[in-house]
Tab-separated table of C-alpha atoms and ligand atoms in Angstrom:
chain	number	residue	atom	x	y	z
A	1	UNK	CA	107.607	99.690	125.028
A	2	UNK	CA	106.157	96.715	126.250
A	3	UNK	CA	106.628	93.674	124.700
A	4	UNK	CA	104.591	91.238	122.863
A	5	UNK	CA	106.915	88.812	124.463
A	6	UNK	CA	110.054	88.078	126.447
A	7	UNK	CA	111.946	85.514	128.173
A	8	UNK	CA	112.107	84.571	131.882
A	9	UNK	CA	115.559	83.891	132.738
A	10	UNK	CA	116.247	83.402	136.652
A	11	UNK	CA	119.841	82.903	138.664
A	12	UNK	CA	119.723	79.051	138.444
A	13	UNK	CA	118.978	79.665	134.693
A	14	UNK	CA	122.343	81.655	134.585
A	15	UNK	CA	124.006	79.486	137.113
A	16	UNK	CA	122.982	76.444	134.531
A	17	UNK	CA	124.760	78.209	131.891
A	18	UNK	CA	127.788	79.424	133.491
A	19	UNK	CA	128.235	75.515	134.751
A	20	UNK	CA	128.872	74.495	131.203
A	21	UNK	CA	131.447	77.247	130.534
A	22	UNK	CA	133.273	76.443	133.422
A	23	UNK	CA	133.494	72.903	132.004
A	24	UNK	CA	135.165	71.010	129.507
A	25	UNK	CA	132.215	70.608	126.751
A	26	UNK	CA	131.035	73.743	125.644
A	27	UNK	CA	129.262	71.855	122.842
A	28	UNK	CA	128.409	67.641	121.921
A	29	UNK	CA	128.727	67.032	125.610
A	30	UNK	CA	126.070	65.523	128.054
A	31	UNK	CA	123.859	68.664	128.562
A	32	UNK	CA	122.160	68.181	124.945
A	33	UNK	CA	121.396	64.128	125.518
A	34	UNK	CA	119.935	65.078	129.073
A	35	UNK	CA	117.710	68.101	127.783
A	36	UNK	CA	116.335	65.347	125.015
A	37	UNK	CA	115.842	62.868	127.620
A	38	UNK	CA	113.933	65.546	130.159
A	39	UNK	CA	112.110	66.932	127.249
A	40	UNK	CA	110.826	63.568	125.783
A	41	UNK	CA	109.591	62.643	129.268
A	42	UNK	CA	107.848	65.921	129.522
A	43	UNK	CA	105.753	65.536	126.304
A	44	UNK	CA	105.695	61.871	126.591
A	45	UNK	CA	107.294	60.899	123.149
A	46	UNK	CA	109.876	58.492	122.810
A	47	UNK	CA	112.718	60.032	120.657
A	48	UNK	CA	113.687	63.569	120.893
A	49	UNK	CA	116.319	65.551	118.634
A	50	UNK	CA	117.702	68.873	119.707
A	51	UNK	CA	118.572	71.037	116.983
A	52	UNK	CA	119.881	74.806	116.968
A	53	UNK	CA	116.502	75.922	115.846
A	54	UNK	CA	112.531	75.073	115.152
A	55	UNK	CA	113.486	76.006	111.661
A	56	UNK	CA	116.181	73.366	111.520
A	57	UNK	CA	114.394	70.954	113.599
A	58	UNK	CA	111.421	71.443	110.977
A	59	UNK	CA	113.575	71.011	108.037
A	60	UNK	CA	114.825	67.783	109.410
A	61	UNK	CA	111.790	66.440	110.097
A	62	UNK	CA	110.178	66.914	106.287
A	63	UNK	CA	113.770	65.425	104.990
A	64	UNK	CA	113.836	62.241	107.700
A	65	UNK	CA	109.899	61.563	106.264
A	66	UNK	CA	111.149	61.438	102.229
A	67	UNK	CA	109.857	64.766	101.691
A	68	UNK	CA	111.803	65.665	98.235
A	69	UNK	CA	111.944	67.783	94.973
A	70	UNK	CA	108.663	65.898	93.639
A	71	UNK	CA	106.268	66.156	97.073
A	72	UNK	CA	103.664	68.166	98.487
A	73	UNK	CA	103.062	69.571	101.803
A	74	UNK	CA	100.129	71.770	103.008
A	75	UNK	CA	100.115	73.265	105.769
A	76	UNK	CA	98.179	76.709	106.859
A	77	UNK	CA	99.009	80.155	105.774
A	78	UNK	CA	99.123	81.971	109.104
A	79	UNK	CA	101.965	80.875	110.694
A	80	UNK	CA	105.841	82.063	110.406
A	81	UNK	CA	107.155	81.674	106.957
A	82	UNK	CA	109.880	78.793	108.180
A	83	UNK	CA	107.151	76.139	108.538
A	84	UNK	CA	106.409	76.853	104.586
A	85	UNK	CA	110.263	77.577	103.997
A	86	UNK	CA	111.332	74.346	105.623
A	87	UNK	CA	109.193	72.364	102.383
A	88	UNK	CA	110.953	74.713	99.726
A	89	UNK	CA	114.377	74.142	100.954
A	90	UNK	CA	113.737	70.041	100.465
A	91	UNK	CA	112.710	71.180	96.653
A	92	UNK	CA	108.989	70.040	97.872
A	93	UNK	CA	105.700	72.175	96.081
A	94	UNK	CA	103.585	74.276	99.307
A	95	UNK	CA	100.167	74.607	99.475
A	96	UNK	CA	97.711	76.117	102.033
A	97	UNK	CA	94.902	75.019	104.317
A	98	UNK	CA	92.401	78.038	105.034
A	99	UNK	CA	91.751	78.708	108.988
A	100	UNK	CA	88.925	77.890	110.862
A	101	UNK	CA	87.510	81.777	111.518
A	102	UNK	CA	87.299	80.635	115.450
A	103	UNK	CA	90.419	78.984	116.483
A	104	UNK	CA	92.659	80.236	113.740
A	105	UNK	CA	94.127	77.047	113.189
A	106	UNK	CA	93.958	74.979	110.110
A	107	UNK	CA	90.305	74.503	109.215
A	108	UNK	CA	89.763	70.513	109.589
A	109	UNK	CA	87.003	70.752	107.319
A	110	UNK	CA	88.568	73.178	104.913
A	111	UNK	CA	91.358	70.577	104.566
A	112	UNK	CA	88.855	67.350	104.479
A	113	UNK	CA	87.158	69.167	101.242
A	114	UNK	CA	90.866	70.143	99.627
A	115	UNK	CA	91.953	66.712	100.065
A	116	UNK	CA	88.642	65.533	98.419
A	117	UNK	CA	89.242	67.756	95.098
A	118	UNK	CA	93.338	67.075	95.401
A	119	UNK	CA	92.080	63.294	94.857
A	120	UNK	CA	90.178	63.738	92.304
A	121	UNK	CA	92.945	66.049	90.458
A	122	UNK	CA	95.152	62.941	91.363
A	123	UNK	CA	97.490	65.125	93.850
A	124	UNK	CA	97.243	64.517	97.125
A	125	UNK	CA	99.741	66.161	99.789
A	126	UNK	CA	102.747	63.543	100.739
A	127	UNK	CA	102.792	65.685	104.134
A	128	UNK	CA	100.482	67.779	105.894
A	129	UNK	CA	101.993	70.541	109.222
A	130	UNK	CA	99.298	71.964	111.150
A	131	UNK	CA	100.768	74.392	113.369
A	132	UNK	CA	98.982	74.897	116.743
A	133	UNK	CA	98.653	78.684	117.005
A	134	UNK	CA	99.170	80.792	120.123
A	135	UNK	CA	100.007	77.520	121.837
A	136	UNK	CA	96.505	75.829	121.110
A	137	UNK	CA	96.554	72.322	119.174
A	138	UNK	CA	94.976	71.803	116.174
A	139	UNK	CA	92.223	69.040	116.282
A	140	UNK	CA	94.924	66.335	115.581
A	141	UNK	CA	92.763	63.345	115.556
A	142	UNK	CA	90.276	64.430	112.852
A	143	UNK	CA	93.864	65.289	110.680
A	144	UNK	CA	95.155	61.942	111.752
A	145	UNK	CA	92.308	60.000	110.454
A	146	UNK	CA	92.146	62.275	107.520
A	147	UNK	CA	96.064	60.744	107.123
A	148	UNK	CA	94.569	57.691	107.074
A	149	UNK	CA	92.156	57.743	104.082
A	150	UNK	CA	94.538	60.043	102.048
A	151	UNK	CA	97.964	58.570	102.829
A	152	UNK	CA	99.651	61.749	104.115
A	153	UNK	CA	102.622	62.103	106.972
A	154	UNK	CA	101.921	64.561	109.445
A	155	UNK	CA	104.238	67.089	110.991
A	156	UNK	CA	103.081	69.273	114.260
A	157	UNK	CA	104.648	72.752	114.273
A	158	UNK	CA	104.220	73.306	117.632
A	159	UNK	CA	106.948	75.934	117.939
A	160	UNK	CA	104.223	77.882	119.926
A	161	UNK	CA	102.741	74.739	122.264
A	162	UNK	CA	105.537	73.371	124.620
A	163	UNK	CA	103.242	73.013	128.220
A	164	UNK	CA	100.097	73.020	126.028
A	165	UNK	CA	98.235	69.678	126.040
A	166	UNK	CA	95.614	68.175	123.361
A	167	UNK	CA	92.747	65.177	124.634
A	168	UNK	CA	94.875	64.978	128.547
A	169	UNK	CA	98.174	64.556	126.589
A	170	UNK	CA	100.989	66.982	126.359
A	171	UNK	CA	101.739	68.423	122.973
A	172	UNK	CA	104.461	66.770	121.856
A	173	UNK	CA	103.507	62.978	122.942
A	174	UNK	CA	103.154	62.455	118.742
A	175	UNK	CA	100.379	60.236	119.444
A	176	UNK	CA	98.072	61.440	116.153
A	177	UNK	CA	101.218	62.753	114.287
A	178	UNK	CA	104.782	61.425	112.747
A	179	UNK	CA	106.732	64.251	114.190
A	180	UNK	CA	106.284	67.247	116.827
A	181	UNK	CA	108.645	70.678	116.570
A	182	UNK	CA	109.497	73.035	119.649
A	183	UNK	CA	110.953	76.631	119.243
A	184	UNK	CA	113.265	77.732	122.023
A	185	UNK	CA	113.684	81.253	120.597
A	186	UNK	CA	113.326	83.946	123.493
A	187	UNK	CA	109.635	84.855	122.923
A	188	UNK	CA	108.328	81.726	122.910
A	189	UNK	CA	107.608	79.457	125.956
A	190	UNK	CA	110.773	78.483	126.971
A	191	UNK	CA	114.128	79.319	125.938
A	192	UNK	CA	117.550	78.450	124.818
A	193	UNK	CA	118.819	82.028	122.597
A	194	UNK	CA	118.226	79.867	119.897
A	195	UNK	CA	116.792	76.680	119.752
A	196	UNK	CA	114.766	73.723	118.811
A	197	UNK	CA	113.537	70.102	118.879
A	198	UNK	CA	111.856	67.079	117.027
A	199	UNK	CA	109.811	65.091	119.008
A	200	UNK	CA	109.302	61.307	117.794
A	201	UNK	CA	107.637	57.591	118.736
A	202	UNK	CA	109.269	55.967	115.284
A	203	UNK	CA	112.931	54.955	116.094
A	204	UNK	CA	114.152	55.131	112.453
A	205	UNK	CA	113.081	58.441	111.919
A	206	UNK	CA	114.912	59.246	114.855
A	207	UNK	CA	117.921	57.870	113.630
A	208	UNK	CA	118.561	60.051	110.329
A	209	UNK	CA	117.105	63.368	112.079
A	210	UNK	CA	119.855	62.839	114.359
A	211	UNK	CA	122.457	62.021	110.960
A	212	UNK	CA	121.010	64.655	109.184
A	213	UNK	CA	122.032	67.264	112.276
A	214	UNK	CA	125.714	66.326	112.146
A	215	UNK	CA	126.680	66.276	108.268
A	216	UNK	CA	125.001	62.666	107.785
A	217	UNK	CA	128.184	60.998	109.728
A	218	UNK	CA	127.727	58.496	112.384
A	219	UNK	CA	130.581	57.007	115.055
A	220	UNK	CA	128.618	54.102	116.022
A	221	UNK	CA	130.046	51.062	115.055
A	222	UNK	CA	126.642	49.030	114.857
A	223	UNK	CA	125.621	51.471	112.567
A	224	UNK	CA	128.397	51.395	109.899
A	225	UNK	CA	128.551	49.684	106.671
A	226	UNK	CA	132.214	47.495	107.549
A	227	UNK	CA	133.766	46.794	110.358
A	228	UNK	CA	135.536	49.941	111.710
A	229	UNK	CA	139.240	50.275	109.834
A	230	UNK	CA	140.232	51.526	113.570
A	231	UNK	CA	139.795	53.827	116.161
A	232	UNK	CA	139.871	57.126	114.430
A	233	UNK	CA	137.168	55.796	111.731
A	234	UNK	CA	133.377	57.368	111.505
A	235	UNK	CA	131.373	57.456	108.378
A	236	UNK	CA	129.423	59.828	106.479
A	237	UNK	CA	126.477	57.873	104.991
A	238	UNK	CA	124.019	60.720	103.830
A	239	UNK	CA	124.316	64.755	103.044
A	240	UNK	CA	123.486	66.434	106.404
A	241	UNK	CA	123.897	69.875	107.916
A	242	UNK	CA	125.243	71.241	111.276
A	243	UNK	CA	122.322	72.102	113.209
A	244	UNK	CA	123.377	71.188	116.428
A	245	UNK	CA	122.328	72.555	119.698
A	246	UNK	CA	125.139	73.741	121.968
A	247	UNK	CA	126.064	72.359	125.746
A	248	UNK	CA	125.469	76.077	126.687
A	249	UNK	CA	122.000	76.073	124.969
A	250	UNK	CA	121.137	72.762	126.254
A	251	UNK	CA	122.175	73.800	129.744
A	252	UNK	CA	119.596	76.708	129.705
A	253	UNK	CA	117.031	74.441	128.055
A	254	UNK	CA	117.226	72.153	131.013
A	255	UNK	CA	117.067	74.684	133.741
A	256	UNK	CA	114.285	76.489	131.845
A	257	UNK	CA	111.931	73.128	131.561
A	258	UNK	CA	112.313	73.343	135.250
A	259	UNK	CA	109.731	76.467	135.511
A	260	UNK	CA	107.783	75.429	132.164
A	261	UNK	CA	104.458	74.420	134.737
A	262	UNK	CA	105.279	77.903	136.191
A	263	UNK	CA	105.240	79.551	132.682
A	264	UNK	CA	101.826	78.154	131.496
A	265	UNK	CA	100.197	78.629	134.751
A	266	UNK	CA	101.134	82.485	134.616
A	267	UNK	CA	100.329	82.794	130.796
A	268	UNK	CA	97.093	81.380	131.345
A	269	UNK	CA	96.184	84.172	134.150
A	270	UNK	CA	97.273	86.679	131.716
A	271	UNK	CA	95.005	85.144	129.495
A	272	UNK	CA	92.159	84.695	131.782
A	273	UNK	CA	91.930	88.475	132.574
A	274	UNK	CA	92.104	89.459	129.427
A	275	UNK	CA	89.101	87.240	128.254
A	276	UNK	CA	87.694	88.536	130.968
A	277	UNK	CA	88.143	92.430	130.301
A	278	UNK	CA	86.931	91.609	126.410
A	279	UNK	CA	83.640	89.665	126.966
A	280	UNK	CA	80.804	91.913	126.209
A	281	UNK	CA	82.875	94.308	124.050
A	282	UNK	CA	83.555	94.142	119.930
A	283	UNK	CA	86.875	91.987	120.892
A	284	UNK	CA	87.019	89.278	120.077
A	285	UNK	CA	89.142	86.157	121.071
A	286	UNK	CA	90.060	82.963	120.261
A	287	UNK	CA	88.250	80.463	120.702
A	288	UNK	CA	88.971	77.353	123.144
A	289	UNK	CA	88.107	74.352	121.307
A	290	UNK	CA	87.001	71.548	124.109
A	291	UNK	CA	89.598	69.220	125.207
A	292	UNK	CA	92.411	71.540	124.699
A	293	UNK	CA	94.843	73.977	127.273
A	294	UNK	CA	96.787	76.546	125.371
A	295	UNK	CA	100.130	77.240	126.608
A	296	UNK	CA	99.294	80.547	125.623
A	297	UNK	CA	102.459	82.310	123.652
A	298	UNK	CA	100.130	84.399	121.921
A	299	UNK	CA	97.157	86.449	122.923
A	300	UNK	CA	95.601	87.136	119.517
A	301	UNK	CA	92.322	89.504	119.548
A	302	UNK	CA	90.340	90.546	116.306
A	303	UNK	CA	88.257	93.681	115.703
A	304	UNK	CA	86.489	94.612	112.596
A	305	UNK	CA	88.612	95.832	110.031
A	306	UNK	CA	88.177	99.225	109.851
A	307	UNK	CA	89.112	99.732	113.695
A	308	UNK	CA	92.057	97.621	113.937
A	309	UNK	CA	94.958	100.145	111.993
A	310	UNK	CA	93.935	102.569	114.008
A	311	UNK	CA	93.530	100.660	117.787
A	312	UNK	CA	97.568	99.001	116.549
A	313	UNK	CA	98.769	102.335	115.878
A	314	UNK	CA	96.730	104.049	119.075
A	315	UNK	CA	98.418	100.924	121.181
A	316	UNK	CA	101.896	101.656	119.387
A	317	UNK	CA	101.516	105.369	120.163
A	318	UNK	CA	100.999	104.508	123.548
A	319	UNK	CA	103.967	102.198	124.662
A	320	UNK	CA	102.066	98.532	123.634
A	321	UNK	CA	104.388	96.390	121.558
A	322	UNK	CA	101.455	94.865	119.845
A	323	UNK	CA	102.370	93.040	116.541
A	324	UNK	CA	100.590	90.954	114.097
A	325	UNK	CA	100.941	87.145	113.748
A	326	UNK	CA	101.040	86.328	111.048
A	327	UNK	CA	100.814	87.716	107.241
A	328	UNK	CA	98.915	85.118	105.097
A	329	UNK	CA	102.330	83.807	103.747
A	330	UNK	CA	100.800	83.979	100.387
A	331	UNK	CA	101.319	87.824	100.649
A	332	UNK	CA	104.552	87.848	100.981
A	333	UNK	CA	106.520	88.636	97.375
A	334	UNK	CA	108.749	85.774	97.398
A	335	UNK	CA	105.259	83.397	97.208
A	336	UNK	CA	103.524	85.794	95.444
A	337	UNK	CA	106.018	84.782	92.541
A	338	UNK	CA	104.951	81.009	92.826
A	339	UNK	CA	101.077	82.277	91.739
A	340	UNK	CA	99.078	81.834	94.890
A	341	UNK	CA	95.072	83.630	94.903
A	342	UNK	CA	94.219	85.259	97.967
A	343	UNK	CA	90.596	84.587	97.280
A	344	UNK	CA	91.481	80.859	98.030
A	345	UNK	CA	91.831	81.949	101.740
A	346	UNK	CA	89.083	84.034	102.374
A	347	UNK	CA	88.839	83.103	106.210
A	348	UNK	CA	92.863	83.948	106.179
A	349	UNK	CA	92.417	87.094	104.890
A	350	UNK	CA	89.560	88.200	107.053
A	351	UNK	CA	92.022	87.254	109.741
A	352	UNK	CA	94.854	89.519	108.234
A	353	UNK	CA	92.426	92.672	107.962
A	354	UNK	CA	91.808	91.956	112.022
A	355	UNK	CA	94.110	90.655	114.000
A	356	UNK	CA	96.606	91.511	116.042
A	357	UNK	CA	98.958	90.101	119.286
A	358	UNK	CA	98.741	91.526	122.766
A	359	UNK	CA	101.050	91.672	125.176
A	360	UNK	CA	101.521	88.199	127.311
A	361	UNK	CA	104.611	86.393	128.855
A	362	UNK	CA	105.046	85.928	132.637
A	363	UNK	CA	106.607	88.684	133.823
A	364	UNK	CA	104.205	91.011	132.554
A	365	UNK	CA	102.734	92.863	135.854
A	366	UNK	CA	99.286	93.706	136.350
A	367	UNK	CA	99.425	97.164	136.215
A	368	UNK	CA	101.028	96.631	132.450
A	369	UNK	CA	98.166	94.797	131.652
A	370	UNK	CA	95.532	96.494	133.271
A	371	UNK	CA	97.009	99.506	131.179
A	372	UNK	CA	96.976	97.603	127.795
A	373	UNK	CA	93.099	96.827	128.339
A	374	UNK	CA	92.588	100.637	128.925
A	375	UNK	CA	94.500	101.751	126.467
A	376	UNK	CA	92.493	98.661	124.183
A	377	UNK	CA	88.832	99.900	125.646
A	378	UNK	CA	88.979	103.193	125.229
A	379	UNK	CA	87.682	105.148	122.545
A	380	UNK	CA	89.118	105.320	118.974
A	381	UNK	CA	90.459	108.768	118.531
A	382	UNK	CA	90.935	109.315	122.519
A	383	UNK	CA	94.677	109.732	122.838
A	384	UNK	CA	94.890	110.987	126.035
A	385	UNK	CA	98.424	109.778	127.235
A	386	UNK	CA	99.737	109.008	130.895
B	1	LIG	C1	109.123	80.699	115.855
B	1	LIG	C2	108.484	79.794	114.869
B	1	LIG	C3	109.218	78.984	113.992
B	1	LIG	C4	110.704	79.097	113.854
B	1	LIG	O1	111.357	78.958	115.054
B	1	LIG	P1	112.933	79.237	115.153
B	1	LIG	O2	113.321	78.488	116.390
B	1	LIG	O3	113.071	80.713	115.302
B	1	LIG	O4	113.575	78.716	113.931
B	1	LIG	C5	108.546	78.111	113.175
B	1	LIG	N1	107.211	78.031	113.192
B	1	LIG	C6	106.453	78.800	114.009
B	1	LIG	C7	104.969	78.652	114.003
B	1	LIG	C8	107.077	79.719	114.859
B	1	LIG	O5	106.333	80.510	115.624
């Protein structure tokens, strides 16, 4: 089967690795700090928090901005159920933002005429997560200003967008958002077996991300509430969580970043010949808004509903790991129970009845791909096999 995606992992990536377990710190050693530090200067933020996963590093984030038991976040339904998850596990209410039928991401005008009857129903979201889908951003400055009127915090899920940039900045510079998330989880760009980061410009939420990833304790003498009773003494000053990355993970990270140019430059020449092979046909793509690169994770293609069961199950058939990303997360039972409509999304469930996620990563050869577009093209019902 070939995959919808897979890792890249190359000698120095296993030398990298190996380094640390030859060493003395197998985890809280220097390897996280530096990975921050090259990670931060990548995306051009200021802070950067390493956490053991996007999930984590998205349930930190919503905590560090106040999000609680009485807020409300919004953020779109087709995305992986951890950006939604991340708001129930502070106690926090979810809603959802229908897509924009073209770029798939959250709809900027959709959410401009939400806010507008939220207002008037005197319940406005405390934070809103766009998530930049397939690796291409949402259109962060209309959200930001949106912020601006309505008094939201904004969270990027860019667990899909590390390499991707937005208005000649690199995803991840937080420049029209509070906080940006990376996923280091094998399919996506780059890897760590598990992983993930916050991205931040505002020191203090900075500083209780990183309290909140080690059980809420702190060592730091300038940060404690007396004068330290010795040596041995740290304090615990709010209720945090273990989420922290490992040396080992951190030691992959690094090496990985290394080839994250290479990574997007491949993607997007998978990409390219696939937009290529689909123009003129009843494919369709997403679109490229202006002033955006996608870093490509995804290659999502829609085709009219009653074609696409059958062209997933031909491409299954066939040896194509194609997959679908995502379900509306409103479908799902567990947020069925909490009395969402469907017919509130109507551009997200036009998407669900026709989309679906071809192959792309960068080792993907051309003959694979050539043979997913031929398997794609050809007729419905033509299951020749070779
Ligand atoms: C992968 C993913 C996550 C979760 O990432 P993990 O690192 O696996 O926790 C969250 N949001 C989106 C959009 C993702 O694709």
């Amino acid at each position: 089967m070939i995959p919808y995606g897979r890792q890249d992992v190359s000698e120095e990536d296993i030398d990298a690795v190996v380094g640390v377990l030859r060493g003395e710190n197998l985890t809280q050693g220097e390897k996280v700090p530096e990975f921050e530090k090259s990670v931060s200067q990548y995306a051009g933020s200021k802070h950067a928090i390493a956490v053991n996963s996007a999930t984590s590093a998205l349930h930190l984030s919503y905590l560090a901005l106040g999000i609680s038991a009485t807020s409300l976040v919004w953020t779109t339904p087709i995305t992986f159920v951890a950006t939604a998850n991340a708001a129930l596990m502070c106690g926090a209410d979810v809603d959802f933002v229908d897509i924009d039928p073209a770029t798939f991401n959250m709809c900027p005008l959709a959410l401009q005429e939400k806010l507008e009857t939220a207002k008037k129903l005197g319940r406005v979201p405390d934070l809103v997560v766009p998530v930049h889908l397939a690796g291409q951003s949402c259109d962060m400055r209309v959200i930001f200003e949106l912020s601006k009127i309505y008094g939201f915090r904004i969270v990027e899920d860019a667990s899909h967008a590390i390499g991707g940039r937005y208005l000649d900045r690199p995803v991840g510079s937080c420049e029209f958002s509070d906080c940006t998330v990376f996923s280091f989880h094998p399919v996506k760009i780059i890897t760590t077996g598990e992983g993930g980061m916050v991205l931040t410009n505002k020191p203090e939420l900075a500083h209780r991300m990183a309290l909140l990833r080690s059980h809420g304790i702190t060592r730091r003498p300038d940060e404690m509430t007396q004068i330290p009773d010795g040596p041995w003494y740290y304090q615990q000053q709010l209720l945090g969580f273990n989420y922290r990355m490992t040396d080992i993970q951190a030691a992959l990270g690094i090496s990985q970043l290394k080839r994250l140019d290479e990574f997007i430059l491949s993607r997007n020449k998978i990409a390219a010949k696939y937009n290529k092979s689909f123009s003129g046909t009843d494919i369709k793509t997403q679109y490229q808004s202006e002033g955006t690169i996608s870093s490509h994770h995804l290659f999502i293609v829609r085709l009219e509903k009653n074609l696409r069961k059958e062209t997933f199950c031909k491409l299954r058939d066939s040896g194509v790991g194609v997959n679908l990303h995502y379900i509306p997360i409103y479908r799902h039972p567990f947020y069925q129970l909490r009395g969402y409509l469907a017919r509130d999304f109507p551009q997200a469930e036009k998407y669900y009845n026709e989309a679906f996620s071809l192959p792309i990563f960068p080792t993907l050869t051309e003959a694979d791909q050539s043979f997913v577009v031929q398997r794609l093209l050809s007729p419905p019902g033509h299951q020749t096999l070779f």
